[in-house]
Amino acid sequence: MERLWGENYFDPTTKKWTTKRTGSDTCKRGFVQFCYEPIRQIINTCMNDQKDKLLPMLQKLGVTMKSDEKDLTGKALKKRVMQTWLPASDALLKMMIYHFPSPAKAQRYRVENLYEGPLDDIYASAIRNCDPEGPLMLYVSKMIPASDKGRFYAFGRVFSGRVATSMKVRIMGPNYVPGQKKDLYVKNVQRTVIWMGKKQESVEHVPCGNTVAMVGLDQFITKNATLTNEKEVDACPIKAMKFSVSPVVSVAVQCKVASDLPKLVEGLKRLAKSDPKDLQEDFMGGAEITVSPPVVSFRETVLEKSCWTVMSKSPNKHNHLYMEARQMEEGLPEAIDEGRIGLSDDPKVRSKILSEEFGWDKDLAKKIWCFGPETTGPNIVVDMCTGVQYLNEIKESVVAGFQWASKEGALAEENMRGICFEPGTQTANLVLDIRKRKGLKEQISVKRTNSRYSITLFCL
C-alpha cells in the first residue's frame, strides 16, 4: 500500500518498482497503474457498450450482475457496475471508522469551540469528558419533517449526560441570553428516537456521544437550540452553527386567494424549519400560489469615503446628527460573515483582531455600536464622536434606523455590505430637551436627489 503514493513507479514490462521515471511509456506511478487505469478501463468499456470485453473483466474482479442489469447501456450500465464493484457507502463508512475521532476523544479539544460559557464550569467539564453521568448538554442542529404533516423531529447530538423519554428539558434558542427569559422554554420530551437511515427506533434514553431525534419540541425550536436539564439554570448555550451560504436568487410568492394567506404564513414557517420542499403541496395543503420569476440577489456598497458629511436635524431643530460612510477594510466583511468578529464577542478579543489584522485603533474598536442587517451582518456603526453629551440617548434609535437601512438598501432595495457608518465628531446640541421628553421615536425617509439617494433619520 505504501508504494501507491508518492514517487513510486512500476513498469509492467520489467515488473520492477523504481523511485524515478525510467522514460518508458509503460512506467507509471503505482496509484495510476493499479487504481486509476483499471477504473478508467471499466468506465470506457461501459460507455462504449463493449459487453464482450466488460463481462470477462467483471468476472475476473469477482463482480456479478443480474440478467436484467446486463441489458443496461451507457451511463446506466456504468452506474450499476460501479455501485456493485466499488460501492461508495462501504468506502465512506470505513473512512469514518478509521479517521474520525470518537466523541470521547474529539470533545476534549473541541469544547472551547463548542461551549459559550466558562471553560472551567461543570458543563464544560462534562462536555470535555463526554460524561454520561454529568448534566445534559444537547445541541439540536436541524429539524426533520415527520410523517404527520406539520410536525418535526428535533435532531441533534448529546455532548454530555443523557436524554430520556418524558424528560423535562430547558430549551435555549439561538437568541437566548444567559440570565434572561428571551427565547427560553421548559418542556417535556414526548419521545426519544434513534435515527438509522430511513428507519427510526424508539428508545427509553440516549447517552452522550450519540445522535438523537426528539418528538414534542418542534413548536419551540425553529432550527437549532441547546437543551439542558430543567434545573441547570446557570448553563450557557452551545455555540450556534454559522452558515456562510448566501442565496443566489430569490422569488416572491403570494396567494391567488386572499383567504389562503394564513396557510401561506404557516407554510413558510414550516418551510424555514426543514430542508427545501414543495411549499404548495407539502406545507400549504395544495392552496394555490403565484411565484415570481427568480431574481438574482445583489449587494449595495460604497467604493470610498463620503466626500461630504451628511447632517440631519430633528423637527424641533435642537438636535443635529452628522454621519459619514466609508468602505470597510479588505477582508473585514468576510471575517464578520465567518463569525470571527461580532457584537457578542469579548471587546478585548474583538479589539485585538481589528487592530492587528485590519489596522484599527484599539480604543475605536471598542466603540462599535452594532452590526447589521439582522445584528450580525457585514456593516457596522462606529461612534466617532468625542465630547458629545447624552449620545447614548439616541443610540437605540440610530441602531434601529441602521438595521432597517442596511437591510433595505438605498439604491436597489438590496442588503448593504462592507460599509462602516460613522456618526461624526460634529454631532452636537443633543440638549436636555431629549431627556425631558423621556423617550425617542424614529422616523426614516429615503429621498432621491438626481442620481443620488440621501437617507434622513429624524430623532423626534
mmCIF file of N, CA and C in Angstrom, residues 256-318:
data_model
loop_
_atom_site.group_PDB
_atom_site.id
_atom_site.type_symbol
_atom_site.label_atom_id
_atom_site.label_comp_id
_atom_site.label_asym_id
_atom_site.label_seq_id
_atom_site.Cartn_x
_atom_site.Cartn_y
_atom_site.Cartn_z
ATOM 1 N N LYS A 256 -53.154 33.199 -4.509
ATOM 2 C CA LYS A 256 -54.141 33.588 -5.515
ATOM 3 C C LYS A 256 -55.455 33.971 -4.861
ATOM 4 N N VAL A 257 -55.753 33.301 -3.747
ATOM 5 C CA VAL A 257 -56.970 33.602 -2.992
ATOM 6 C C VAL A 257 -56.555 34.218 -1.662
ATOM 7 N N ALA A 258 -57.063 35.393 -1.352
ATOM 8 C CA ALA A 258 -56.632 36.114 -0.152
ATOM 9 C C ALA A 258 -56.895 35.326 1.124
ATOM 10 N N SER A 259 -57.936 34.505 1.125
ATOM 11 C CA SER A 259 -58.269 33.747 2.332
ATOM 12 C C SER A 259 -57.227 32.673 2.654
ATOM 13 N N ASP A 260 -56.347 32.367 1.687
ATOM 14 C CA ASP A 260 -55.295 31.368 1.922
ATOM 15 C C ASP A 260 -54.044 31.977 2.543
ATOM 16 N N LEU A 261 -54.062 33.272 2.856
ATOM 17 C CA LEU A 261 -52.874 33.923 3.408
ATOM 18 C C LEU A 261 -52.390 33.279 4.707
ATOM 19 N N PRO A 262 -53.288 32.928 5.652
ATOM 20 C CA PRO A 262 -52.800 32.236 6.865
ATOM 21 C C PRO A 262 -52.072 30.930 6.552
ATOM 22 N N LYS A 263 -52.553 30.200 5.510
ATOM 23 C CA LYS A 263 -51.870 28.965 5.117
ATOM 24 C C LYS A 263 -50.465 29.264 4.587
ATOM 25 N N LEU A 264 -50.331 30.363 3.845
ATOM 26 C CA LEU A 264 -49.020 30.738 3.313
ATOM 27 C C LEU A 264 -48.056 31.085 4.438
ATOM 28 N N VAL A 265 -48.530 31.866 5.400
ATOM 29 C CA VAL A 265 -47.671 32.256 6.531
ATOM 30 C C VAL A 265 -47.229 31.025 7.310
ATOM 31 N N GLU A 266 -48.174 30.138 7.600
ATOM 32 C CA GLU A 266 -47.841 28.920 8.345
ATOM 33 C C GLU A 266 -46.926 28.012 7.524
ATOM 34 N N GLY A 267 -47.170 27.938 6.213
ATOM 35 C CA GLY A 267 -46.325 27.115 5.356
ATOM 36 C C GLY A 267 -44.894 27.614 5.301
ATOM 37 N N LEU A 268 -44.714 28.935 5.257
ATOM 38 C CA LEU A 268 -43.362 29.497 5.242
ATOM 39 C C LEU A 268 -42.641 29.231 6.557
ATOM 40 N N LYS A 269 -43.370 29.268 7.659
ATOM 41 C CA LYS A 269 -42.757 28.963 8.958
ATOM 42 C C LYS A 269 -42.265 27.520 8.991
ATOM 43 N N ARG A 270 -43.089 26.608 8.465
ATOM 44 C CA ARG A 270 -42.692 25.197 8.446
ATOM 45 C C ARG A 270 -41.526 24.976 7.484
ATOM 46 N N LEU A 271 -41.565 25.668 6.355
ATOM 47 C CA LEU A 271 -40.501 25.512 5.365
ATOM 48 C C LEU A 271 -39.162 25.962 5.925
ATOM 49 N N ALA A 272 -39.176 27.007 6.755
ATOM 50 C CA ALA A 272 -37.935 27.524 7.335
ATOM 51 C C ALA A 272 -37.288 26.535 8.283
ATOM 52 N N LYS A 273 -38.071 25.590 8.814
ATOM 53 C CA LYS A 273 -37.532 24.639 9.784
ATOM 54 C C LYS A 273 -36.802 23.481 9.132
ATOM 55 N N SER A 274 -37.142 23.165 7.889
ATOM 56 C CA SER A 274 -36.652 21.924 7.298
ATOM 57 C C SER A 274 -35.891 22.198 6.021
ATOM 58 N N ASP A 275 -35.440 21.129 5.391
ATOM 59 C CA ASP A 275 -34.812 21.230 4.087
ATOM 60 C C ASP A 275 -35.855 21.685 3.071
ATOM 61 N N PRO A 276 -35.438 22.335 1.974
ATOM 62 C CA PRO A 276 -36.401 22.816 0.985
ATOM 63 C C PRO A 276 -37.306 21.702 0.460
ATOM 64 N N LYS A 277 -38.595 21.971 0.505
ATOM 65 C CA LYS A 277 -39.592 21.031 -0.010
ATOM 66 C C LYS A 277 -40.540 21.788 -0.926
ATOM 67 N N ASP A 278 -41.591 21.121 -1.339
ATOM 68 C CA ASP A 278 -42.618 21.758 -2.150
ATOM 69 C C ASP A 278 -43.531 22.540 -1.217
ATOM 70 N N LEU A 279 -43.408 23.866 -1.229
ATOM 71 C CA LEU A 279 -44.182 24.712 -0.321
ATOM 72 C C LEU A 279 -45.674 24.505 -0.509
ATOM 73 N N GLN A 280 -46.135 24.491 -1.762
ATOM 74 C CA GLN A 280 -47.569 24.433 -2.039
ATOM 75 C C GLN A 280 -48.173 23.100 -1.622
ATOM 76 N N GLU A 281 -47.530 21.997 -1.976
ATOM 77 C CA GLU A 281 -48.108 20.678 -1.719
ATOM 78 C C GLU A 281 -47.840 20.193 -0.299
ATOM 79 N N ASP A 282 -46.599 20.381 0.187
ATOM 80 C CA ASP A 282 -46.210 19.788 1.464
ATOM 81 C C ASP A 282 -46.627 20.617 2.672
ATOM 82 N N PHE A 283 -46.649 21.947 2.539
ATOM 83 C CA PHE A 283 -46.853 22.782 3.714
ATOM 84 C C PHE A 283 -48.085 23.682 3.643
ATOM 85 N N MET A 284 -48.779 23.732 2.500
ATOM 86 C CA MET A 284 -49.945 24.609 2.385
ATOM 87 C C MET A 284 -51.206 23.851 2.014
ATOM 88 N N GLY A 285 -51.174 22.545 2.031
ATOM 89 C CA GLY A 285 -52.365 21.764 1.737
ATOM 90 C C GLY A 285 -52.903 21.963 0.342
ATOM 91 N N GLY A 286 -52.036 22.304 -0.623
ATOM 92 C CA GLY A 286 -52.470 22.448 -2.007
ATOM 93 C C GLY A 286 -53.057 23.794 -2.358
ATOM 94 N N ALA A 287 -53.043 24.772 -1.425
ATOM 95 C CA ALA A 287 -53.566 26.105 -1.730
ATOM 96 C C ALA A 287 -52.750 26.734 -2.857
ATOM 97 N N GLU A 288 -53.434 27.392 -3.799
ATOM 98 C CA GLU A 288 -52.758 27.919 -4.982
ATOM 99 C C GLU A 288 -51.965 29.174 -4.642
ATOM 100 N N ILE A 289 -50.750 29.257 -5.216
ATOM 101 C CA ILE A 289 -49.897 30.422 -5.005
ATOM 102 C C ILE A 289 -49.344 30.888 -6.340
ATOM 103 N N THR A 290 -48.921 32.139 -6.375
ATOM 104 C CA THR A 290 -48.268 32.722 -7.543
ATOM 105 C C THR A 290 -46.812 32.979 -7.192
ATOM 106 N N VAL A 291 -45.915 32.503 -8.041
ATOM 107 C CA VAL A 291 -44.479 32.638 -7.793
ATOM 108 C C VAL A 291 -43.876 33.548 -8.854
ATOM 109 N N SER A 292 -43.119 34.548 -8.417
ATOM 110 C CA SER A 292 -42.482 35.472 -9.349
ATOM 111 C C SER A 292 -41.269 34.821 -10.005
ATOM 112 N N PRO A 293 -40.811 35.333 -11.128
ATOM 113 C CA PRO A 293 -39.573 34.809 -11.739
ATOM 114 C C PRO A 293 -38.393 34.997 -10.785
ATOM 115 N N PRO A 294 -37.415 34.103 -10.821
ATOM 116 C CA PRO A 294 -36.246 34.248 -9.937
ATOM 117 C C PRO A 294 -35.489 35.542 -10.223
ATOM 118 N N VAL A 295 -35.063 36.193 -9.159
ATOM 119 C CA VAL A 295 -34.305 37.438 -9.269
ATOM 120 C C VAL A 295 -32.959 37.237 -8.586
ATOM 121 N N VAL A 296 -31.885 37.604 -9.258
ATOM 122 C CA VAL A 296 -30.547 37.464 -8.684
ATOM 123 C C VAL A 296 -30.379 38.467 -7.551
ATOM 124 N N SER A 297 -29.850 38.002 -6.421
ATOM 125 C CA SER A 297 -29.629 38.869 -5.268
ATOM 126 C C SER A 297 -28.315 39.630 -5.437
ATOM 127 N N PHE A 298 -28.363 40.927 -5.176
ATOM 128 C CA PHE A 298 -27.172 41.767 -5.241
ATOM 129 C C PHE A 298 -26.893 42.366 -3.867
ATOM 130 N N ARG A 299 -25.791 43.086 -3.760
ATOM 131 C CA ARG A 299 -25.432 43.796 -2.538
ATOM 132 C C ARG A 299 -25.047 45.226 -2.890
ATOM 133 N N GLU A 300 -25.394 46.158 -2.016
ATOM 134 C CA GLU A 300 -25.048 47.556 -2.217
ATOM 135 C C GLU A 300 -23.870 47.916 -1.319
ATOM 136 N N THR A 301 -22.971 48.762 -1.825
ATOM 137 C CA THR A 301 -21.799 49.135 -1.041
ATOM 138 C C THR A 301 -21.318 50.512 -1.474
ATOM 139 N N VAL A 302 -20.247 50.994 -0.869
ATOM 140 C CA VAL A 302 -19.590 52.244 -1.255
ATOM 141 C C VAL A 302 -18.162 51.917 -1.663
ATOM 142 N N LEU A 303 -17.592 52.741 -2.517
ATOM 143 C CA LEU A 303 -16.241 52.499 -3.018
ATOM 144 C C LEU A 303 -15.197 53.340 -2.307
ATOM 145 N N GLU A 304 -15.605 54.447 -1.707
ATOM 146 C CA GLU A 304 -14.660 55.296 -0.987
ATOM 147 C C GLU A 304 -15.416 56.116 0.042
ATOM 148 N N LYS A 305 -14.685 56.816 0.884
ATOM 149 C CA LYS A 305 -15.309 57.584 1.954
ATOM 150 C C LYS A 305 -16.151 58.721 1.382
ATOM 151 N N SER A 306 -17.222 59.076 2.099
ATOM 152 C CA SER A 306 -18.111 60.148 1.658
ATOM 153 C C SER A 306 -17.315 61.425 1.412
ATOM 154 N N CYS A 307 -17.658 62.117 0.317
ATOM 155 C CA CYS A 307 -16.950 63.362 0.012
ATOM 156 C C CYS A 307 -17.492 64.530 0.824
ATOM 157 N N TRP A 308 -18.625 64.338 1.488
ATOM 158 C CA TRP A 308 -19.116 65.351 2.421
ATOM 159 C C TRP A 308 -19.833 64.662 3.572
ATOM 160 N N THR A 309 -19.990 65.388 4.663
ATOM 161 C CA THR A 309 -20.662 64.866 5.845
ATOM 162 C C THR A 309 -22.143 65.208 5.768
ATOM 163 N N VAL A 310 -22.986 64.201 5.911
ATOM 164 C CA VAL A 310 -24.433 64.403 5.849
ATOM 165 C C VAL A 310 -24.933 64.816 7.222
ATOM 166 N N MET A 311 -25.784 65.823 7.256
ATOM 167 C CA MET A 311 -26.320 66.320 8.522
ATOM 168 C C MET A 311 -27.838 66.274 8.489
ATOM 169 N N SER A 312 -28.428 65.845 9.597
ATOM 170 C CA SER A 312 -29.881 65.817 9.713
ATOM 171 C C SER A 312 -30.290 66.473 11.020
ATOM 172 N N LYS A 313 -31.412 67.169 10.985
ATOM 173 C CA LYS A 313 -31.923 67.852 12.176
ATOM 174 C C LYS A 313 -33.220 67.201 12.623
ATOM 175 N N SER A 314 -33.463 67.252 13.916
ATOM 176 C CA SER A 314 -34.754 66.818 14.437
ATOM 177 C C SER A 314 -35.787 67.888 14.113
ATOM 178 N N PRO A 315 -37.080 67.556 14.122
ATOM 179 C CA PRO A 315 -38.107 68.540 13.762
ATOM 180 C C PRO A 315 -38.067 69.818 14.595
ATOM 181 N N ASN A 316 -37.607 69.725 15.865
ATOM 182 C CA ASN A 316 -37.565 70.945 16.680
ATOM 183 C C ASN A 316 -36.282 71.746 16.465
ATOM 184 N N LYS A 317 -35.417 71.273 15.547
ATOM 185 C CA LYS A 317 -34.178 71.960 15.173
ATOM 186 C C LYS A 317 -33.144 72.005 16.294
ATOM 187 N N HIS A 318 -33.373 71.288 17.379
ATOM 188 C CA HIS A 318 -32.443 71.337 18.506
ATOM 189 C C HIS A 318 -31.334 70.297 18.405
#
